């Protein structure tokens, strides 16, 4: 067969490119199709068999695009095909050599008697019918269609059926097309159709938000007894008209509470001891790969079964279902393999999701332990995670290490936040608060450290923000700057992430929020301060938690949530949460307050401290509509294009029938599904 293939190929090339001898043999109204050269390349690479390329030659002969003349054989013959022959075929296919050069190589083989062919063999080839033995399909090629659609609009698609070896269109392929959900639910069946000119086009109007998120166009094609299936994913989004979204913001649709009585939830201390579950909370991304974002909740104390000392603290890893219920829970504490904690560390005083920093496709986290070490200098732990919630590695950052020297009582780790990839190295960075630092010559004025993360959990460098920092916050003694930090996205549109940092005190005992417009090196471009003159609620309480929300009101500017755990609006220390809609200049455009008086809101009692922590929970079914750049796991929880919040209430006593212990400050977390 090799001899025959090469003989026919030689005849083709020689006849088509040597006009002095063969010009009359090539029909002027035809050109050699591109797929012939493609086949030559594939054959040269060993991707297709000799028979596949021979079909192309048969086609050209049968269609009389070429005629064949047989060259004469030289009297001195060799027996082997030199290795350079297929190289030459490949170069010809790539257009690197002239046709005549390739023809010369084939003529060499003929002249050496390596290949022979008889006229009768050629005539037999002409009589054979070229058949398609295999095919492939393409859905929504480069020049057609989008892989998304809005509700009420058409989703368009195009199916192409092509010869596997030639790449040419094939008519009459029987197609069965249907749309199914990622869960396997049949959404629409197009039935059986057949391609015409190798193409089938259709569209369907998306009927409702029931089609939200993941959909699959499944196509099965059958031709000459060969069956192929291809699937193409596409997304469905809510109507693009932003006013539709705006009409619903600031309302709670439903609330799910997580506490010690929750199925598959945390096991907390009883017997009159406090655990303060809900001290911190964070969206940690989809840890177990089920398409649903998961939740980490910190507590400053834990059971003696987990610790030699209860005040070492813990973090509960909650694997969530899409409705906010818990699939399972795994605790990280002193007894967790790979974890080492100081006595009294209060590990879990802060927590944030980092995304995947070490490249194993599993999100990682950072945890604060603000009471660690001599005189409570504090620490930040980068926890490299496994998908089952276990710990792969703990990377510790404390005084004397890569965070620099910290003074006694700094309490680094009182807050920590993923601030996105500030320096553009592909790894998210962190901001860490030490709110009790005697920094810049003022006691308890506080500081924030920007840590530029590396893939192993270390810091390549750090930058400190404190009293006296150029363009930084205006601070005095006891301000306790760094009590809370939020990534608020690129507020001013300069391509760099911006952050918000809370101070406990401003003139008197009111709180203050500093909006920092950042540079990529961690320095500050400018600062805007928000206090009780801008947010009236800060006159009577302080911002103990901050969280970026993304652009939830559709004005192109990121917004934020503010936790006010000591708010007395509905009862002593019941707490509350503010949604603060920002302008690009850092000012507050409008405010919505959530507490237990909100329709469909949480059930609270005095001392619950609702607002101790806040987490923007992202989209549990996989689509982050309101994404904060650099923190892709933040966005919409239930798929209605509006963010949801997890809010800690660390003072909740969780008294319930059948709970004889009646522990104080056991804590709870409330997931608020927003409209």
Coordinates of C-alpha atoms in Angstrom, one line a residue, residues 71-464:
X71 CA 7.5 8.1 -14.5
X72 CA 10.2 5.6 -15.6
X73 CA 12.3 3.8 -13.0
X74 CA 16.1 4.1 -12.9
X75 CA 18.1 0.9 -13.5
X76 CA 20.0 1.2 -10.2
X77 CA 17.5 0.7 -7.4
X78 CA 17.7 0.7 -3.6
X79 CA 15.2 -0.8 -1.2
X80 CA 14.5 1.5 1.7
X81 CA 12.6 4.8 1.8
X82 CA 14.9 7.5 3.2
X83 CA 13.7 9.2 6.4
X84 CA 13.7 12.6 4.7
X85 CA 10.7 11.8 2.5
X86 CA 8.1 12.3 5.2
X87 CA 9.9 15.4 6.4
X88 CA 9.7 16.7 3.0
X89 CA 5.9 15.9 2.9
X90 CA 5.5 17.8 6.2
X91 CA 7.4 20.8 5.0
X92 CA 5.4 20.9 1.8
X93 CA 2.2 20.8 3.8
X94 CA 3.4 23.8 5.9
X95 CA 4.3 25.8 2.8
X96 CA 8.0 25.8 3.7
X97 CA 9.2 24.3 0.4
X98 CA 8.2 24.7 -3.2
X99 CA 6.0 22.1 -4.9
X100 CA 8.7 21.3 -7.3
X101 CA 11.1 20.4 -4.4
X102 CA 8.6 17.9 -3.0
X103 CA 8.0 16.5 -6.5
X104 CA 11.7 15.9 -6.9
X105 CA 11.8 13.9 -3.7
X106 CA 9.0 11.6 -4.9
X107 CA 10.6 11.3 -8.3
X108 CA 13.8 10.2 -6.6
X109 CA 11.9 7.3 -4.9
X110 CA 10.5 6.3 -8.3
X111 CA 13.8 6.5 -10.0
X112 CA 15.4 4.3 -7.4
X113 CA 12.8 1.7 -7.7
X114 CA 11.8 2.1 -4.1
X115 CA 8.2 2.5 -5.3
X116 CA 6.5 1.2 -8.4
X117 CA 3.1 1.5 -9.9
X118 CA 1.3 0.1 -12.9
X119 CA -1.2 2.0 -15.0
X120 CA -3.7 -0.8 -14.2
X121 CA -3.5 0.0 -10.5
X122 CA -4.3 3.6 -11.2
X123 CA -7.3 2.7 -13.2
X124 CA -8.6 0.5 -10.4
X125 CA -8.3 3.5 -8.0
X126 CA -10.4 5.7 -10.3
X127 CA -13.2 3.2 -10.1
X128 CA -13.3 3.2 -6.2
X129 CA -15.8 5.5 -4.4
X130 CA -14.5 7.9 -1.8
X131 CA -16.5 7.3 1.4
X132 CA -16.5 9.0 4.8
X133 CA -15.5 6.5 7.4
X134 CA -15.3 8.9 10.4
X135 CA -16.5 12.4 11.3
X136 CA -16.4 15.0 14.0
X137 CA -18.7 17.8 15.2
X138 CA -18.2 21.4 16.2
X139 CA -20.7 23.4 18.3
X140 CA -20.7 27.2 18.2
X141 CA -17.5 27.7 16.3
X142 CA -15.4 30.8 16.3
X143 CA -17.7 32.7 13.9
X144 CA -21.0 31.7 15.5
X145 CA -22.9 32.2 18.6
X146 CA -22.3 33.0 22.3
X147 CA -22.1 30.6 25.2
X148 CA -24.5 32.6 27.3
X149 CA -28.0 34.1 27.1
X150 CA -30.3 36.3 29.1
X151 CA -33.7 35.2 30.4
X152 CA -36.3 36.0 27.9
X153 CA -33.7 36.2 25.1
X154 CA -32.7 33.6 22.5
X155 CA -29.9 31.1 23.0
X156 CA -28.5 30.5 19.5
X157 CA -26.3 27.5 18.5
X158 CA -24.8 26.0 15.4
X159 CA -23.7 22.4 14.9
X160 CA -21.2 21.6 12.1
X161 CA -20.5 18.0 10.9
X162 CA -17.1 17.5 9.3
X163 CA -15.0 14.8 7.7
X164 CA -12.5 13.6 10.3
X165 CA -9.6 13.5 7.9
X166 CA -10.4 16.2 5.3
X167 CA -12.2 18.7 7.5
X168 CA -14.8 19.2 4.8
X169 CA -18.5 19.5 5.5
X170 CA -20.7 16.3 5.6
X171 CA -24.4 16.4 4.8
X172 CA -27.0 14.1 6.2
X173 CA -25.6 13.4 9.6
X174 CA -28.5 12.5 11.9
X175 CA -28.4 14.8 14.9
X176 CA -30.2 14.4 18.3
X177 CA -29.9 17.7 20.3
X178 CA -31.1 18.5 23.7
X179 CA -30.5 20.9 26.5
X180 CA -30.0 19.5 30.0
X181 CA -29.0 21.0 33.4
X182 CA -25.7 20.2 35.0
X183 CA -27.7 18.1 37.4
X184 CA -29.0 16.0 34.4
X185 CA -32.5 17.5 34.2
X186 CA -33.9 17.7 30.6
X187 CA -34.7 21.3 29.8
X188 CA -35.5 21.0 26.1
X189 CA -35.4 18.3 23.4
X190 CA -35.0 19.4 19.7
X191 CA -35.6 15.9 18.5
X192 CA -33.9 14.3 15.5
X193 CA -32.7 16.5 12.6
X194 CA -30.2 16.1 9.8
X195 CA -27.5 18.5 8.7
X196 CA -27.7 20.4 5.4
X197 CA -24.5 21.6 3.9
X198 CA -22.8 20.2 7.0
X199 CA -24.6 22.7 9.3
X200 CA -27.7 22.7 11.7
X201 CA -28.7 26.0 13.3
X202 CA -31.4 26.7 15.8
X203 CA -32.3 28.8 18.8
X204 CA -34.5 28.7 21.9
X205 CA -35.9 31.4 24.1
X206 CA -34.8 31.1 27.7
X207 CA -38.1 30.8 29.6
X208 CA -37.1 31.6 33.3
X209 CA -34.4 31.9 35.9
X210 CA -34.9 28.2 36.5
X211 CA -32.3 27.9 33.8
X212 CA -29.8 30.0 35.7
X213 CA -26.2 29.0 35.7
X214 CA -25.0 25.8 34.2
X215 CA -26.7 24.3 31.1
X216 CA -25.4 21.8 28.7
X217 CA -26.2 21.5 25.0
X218 CA -25.8 17.8 24.3
X219 CA -25.5 16.7 20.7
X220 CA -25.3 13.1 19.4
X221 CA -24.5 12.6 15.7
X222 CA -24.8 9.3 13.7
X223 CA -23.3 8.7 10.2
X224 CA -22.6 5.4 8.4
X225 CA -23.0 3.5 11.7
X226 CA -20.5 5.8 13.6
X227 CA -21.9 7.7 16.6
X228 CA -20.3 10.7 18.2
X229 CA -21.4 12.9 21.2
X230 CA -20.3 16.4 22.1
X231 CA -21.4 18.7 24.9
X232 CA -21.2 22.4 25.1
X233 CA -21.8 24.4 28.3
X234 CA -23.6 27.7 28.4
X235 CA -24.7 30.1 31.1
X236 CA -28.0 31.9 31.7
X237 CA -28.2 35.3 33.3
X238 CA -30.9 37.5 34.6
X239 CA -32.2 40.2 32.3
X240 CA -29.5 42.7 31.5
X241 CA -31.5 45.7 32.5
X242 CA -29.8 46.9 35.7
X243 CA -33.0 48.6 37.0
X244 CA -34.4 45.1 37.4
X245 CA -31.7 44.3 39.8
X246 CA -31.8 47.6 41.6
X247 CA -35.4 47.3 42.4
X248 CA -34.6 44.4 44.8
X249 CA -31.5 45.4 46.7
X250 CA -31.6 46.1 50.4
X251 CA -34.2 43.4 51.1
X252 CA -33.8 40.0 52.8
X253 CA -35.5 37.1 51.1
X254 CA -34.8 34.5 53.8
X255 CA -32.4 33.7 56.7
X256 CA -30.7 30.4 57.6
X257 CA -29.2 30.2 61.1
X258 CA -26.2 27.9 61.8
X259 CA -25.5 27.0 65.5
X260 CA -24.7 24.1 67.8
X261 CA -28.2 22.6 67.1
X262 CA -27.8 22.7 63.3
X263 CA -27.6 19.4 61.5
X264 CA -24.0 18.6 60.5
X265 CA -23.0 21.8 62.2
X266 CA -20.4 22.8 64.8
X267 CA -19.9 21.1 68.2
X268 CA -19.5 23.9 70.7
X269 CA -18.7 24.1 74.4
X270 CA -21.6 23.8 76.8
X271 CA -21.5 23.6 80.6
X272 CA -21.6 27.3 81.1
X273 CA -18.5 28.1 79.0
X274 CA -18.4 30.5 76.1
X275 CA -17.0 29.7 72.6
X276 CA -18.0 32.9 70.7
X277 CA -18.6 31.0 67.5
X278 CA -19.1 33.6 64.8
X279 CA -16.2 35.9 65.9
X280 CA -15.1 35.7 62.3
X281 CA -16.5 34.4 59.0
X282 CA -15.2 34.0 55.5
X283 CA -16.2 32.7 52.1
X284 CA -13.4 30.3 51.4
X285 CA -14.5 29.3 47.9
X286 CA -15.5 25.8 46.7
X287 CA -13.2 23.7 48.8
X288 CA -14.6 20.3 48.0
X289 CA -15.3 20.9 44.3
X290 CA -19.1 20.4 44.3
X291 CA -19.8 23.7 42.7
X292 CA -20.9 25.4 46.0
X293 CA -18.9 27.9 47.9
X294 CA -18.0 26.9 51.5
X295 CA -17.8 28.8 54.7
X296 CA -15.2 29.2 57.5
X297 CA -16.3 30.5 60.9
X298 CA -13.9 31.3 63.7
X299 CA -14.3 31.1 67.4
X300 CA -11.8 32.2 70.1
X301 CA -12.4 29.1 72.3
X302 CA -13.1 25.5 71.7
X303 CA -13.8 22.2 73.6
X304 CA -11.2 20.5 75.7
X305 CA -11.5 17.5 73.4
X306 CA -9.9 19.7 70.7
X307 CA -7.4 21.6 72.8
X308 CA -5.3 21.3 75.9
X309 CA -6.5 24.8 76.6
X310 CA -9.8 26.0 75.4
X311 CA -8.7 29.6 74.6
X312 CA -6.4 28.4 71.8
X313 CA -9.4 28.8 69.5
X314 CA -10.7 27.0 66.4
X315 CA -12.0 27.5 62.9
X316 CA -15.1 25.5 61.7
X317 CA -15.0 24.6 58.0
X318 CA -18.6 24.3 56.8
X319 CA -19.3 22.4 53.5
X320 CA -22.5 24.1 52.3
X321 CA -25.4 23.1 50.2
X322 CA -26.9 25.6 47.7
X323 CA -29.7 26.4 50.1
X324 CA -27.4 27.4 52.9
X325 CA -27.8 24.2 54.9
X326 CA -24.7 22.2 55.9
X327 CA -23.5 19.1 54.2
X328 CA -20.7 18.5 56.7
X329 CA -18.4 20.3 59.1
X330 CA -14.7 19.9 59.9
X331 CA -12.9 21.7 62.7
X332 CA -9.3 23.1 62.5
X333 CA -7.8 23.3 66.0
X334 CA -4.8 22.2 68.0
X335 CA -5.5 18.5 67.6
X336 CA -5.7 18.9 63.8
X337 CA -2.7 17.3 62.1
X338 CA -0.3 19.9 60.8
X339 CA -1.5 22.7 63.3
X340 CA 0.5 24.1 66.2
X341 CA -1.0 26.8 68.5
X342 CA 0.2 28.8 71.4
X343 CA -1.7 28.8 74.7
X344 CA -4.3 31.5 74.7
X345 CA -3.7 32.2 71.0
X346 CA -7.4 32.6 70.1
X347 CA -6.8 31.2 66.7
X348 CA -9.9 32.0 64.6
X349 CA -10.1 35.6 65.7
X350 CA -10.0 36.4 62.0
X351 CA -10.2 34.3 58.8
X352 CA -10.3 35.0 55.1
X353 CA -10.3 32.9 51.9
X354 CA -7.2 33.3 49.8
X355 CA -8.1 31.4 46.7
X356 CA -5.7 28.7 45.4
X357 CA -2.2 30.1 46.2
X358 CA -0.1 26.9 45.9
X359 CA -1.5 25.7 42.6
X360 CA -3.2 22.5 43.7
X361 CA -6.7 23.6 42.6
X362 CA -7.9 23.7 46.3
X363 CA -8.6 27.1 47.9
X364 CA -6.4 28.1 50.9
X365 CA -7.2 30.3 53.9
X366 CA -5.5 32.8 56.3
X367 CA -6.3 32.7 60.0
X368 CA -5.5 35.3 62.7
X369 CA -4.4 34.3 66.2
X370 CA -4.1 37.8 67.8
X371 CA -3.2 36.7 71.4
X372 CA -0.2 34.6 70.3
X373 CA 3.2 35.0 71.9
X374 CA 4.9 37.1 74.5
X375 CA 2.7 40.1 75.4
X376 CA 0.1 39.2 72.8
X377 CA 2.1 40.2 69.7
X378 CA -0.1 38.0 67.6
X379 CA 0.3 36.0 64.4
X380 CA -1.2 35.2 61.0
X381 CA -1.3 31.6 59.8
X382 CA -1.5 30.8 56.1
X383 CA -3.3 27.4 56.0
X384 CA -2.8 25.4 52.8
X385 CA -5.8 23.2 52.6
X386 CA -6.9 19.8 51.3
X387 CA -10.2 19.5 49.6
X388 CA -11.7 17.5 52.5
X389 CA -11.0 20.3 55.0
X390 CA -7.8 18.8 56.4
X391 CA -4.6 20.9 56.6
X392 CA -1.8 20.4 54.2
X393 CA 0.5 22.9 55.8
X394 CA 0.6 25.8 58.3
X395 CA 2.9 28.7 57.5
X396 CA 3.3 31.0 60.5
X397 CA 4.0 34.8 60.3
X398 CA 4.8 36.4 63.6
X399 CA 7.2 39.0 65.1
X400 CA 10.9 38.5 64.2
X401 CA 9.9 36.8 60.9
X402 CA 8.9 38.3 57.6
X403 CA 6.3 40.6 59.2
X404 CA 9.1 42.4 60.9
X405 CA 9.5 43.3 64.6
X406 CA 6.2 43.7 66.5
X407 CA 5.9 45.5 69.8
X408 CA 4.2 44.0 72.8
X409 CA 0.4 44.1 72.6
X410 CA 0.3 44.6 68.8
X411 CA -2.3 41.8 68.5
X412 CA -1.5 41.1 64.8
X413 CA -4.3 39.0 63.4
X414 CA -7.2 40.7 65.0
X415 CA -8.2 41.1 61.4
X416 CA -7.1 39.7 58.1
X417 CA -8.4 40.1 54.5
X418 CA -7.7 38.8 51.0
X419 CA -7.1 42.1 49.1
X420 CA -6.7 40.5 45.7
X421 CA -3.6 40.4 43.6
X422 CA -2.2 43.8 44.4
X423 CA 1.2 43.5 42.8
X424 CA 0.1 41.5 39.7
X425 CA 2.1 38.3 40.3
X426 CA -0.9 36.0 40.0
X427 CA -1.2 35.3 43.7
X428 CA -3.7 37.1 46.0
X429 CA -2.2 39.2 48.8
X430 CA -3.4 39.9 52.3
X431 CA -3.8 42.8 54.7
X432 CA -3.4 42.1 58.4
X433 CA -4.5 44.3 61.3
X434 CA -2.7 44.8 64.6
X435 CA -5.2 47.1 66.2
X436 CA -3.4 47.5 69.5
X437 CA 0.0 48.5 68.2
X438 CA 1.8 51.4 69.8
X439 CA 2.8 52.6 66.3
X440 CA 4.0 56.0 65.1
X441 CA 4.5 57.3 68.6
X442 CA 0.9 56.8 69.7
X443 CA -0.2 54.0 72.0
X444 CA -2.9 51.7 70.7
X445 CA -3.1 53.6 67.5
X446 CA -2.9 50.4 65.5
X447 CA -1.4 49.3 62.2
X448 CA -2.1 47.3 59.0
X449 CA 0.5 45.2 57.3
X450 CA 0.2 44.4 53.6
X451 CA 1.7 41.0 52.9
X452 CA 2.7 40.1 49.3
X453 CA 2.1 36.3 49.2
X454 CA 4.1 33.7 47.5
X455 CA 2.9 30.3 46.4
X456 CA 4.4 28.5 49.4
X457 CA 2.5 30.8 51.8
X458 CA 5.5 33.0 52.6
X459 CA 5.7 36.7 52.0
X460 CA 8.0 38.2 49.4
X461 CA 7.7 41.5 51.1
X462 CA 5.5 43.5 53.5
X463 CA 4.4 47.1 53.8
X464 CA 3.3 48.7 57.0

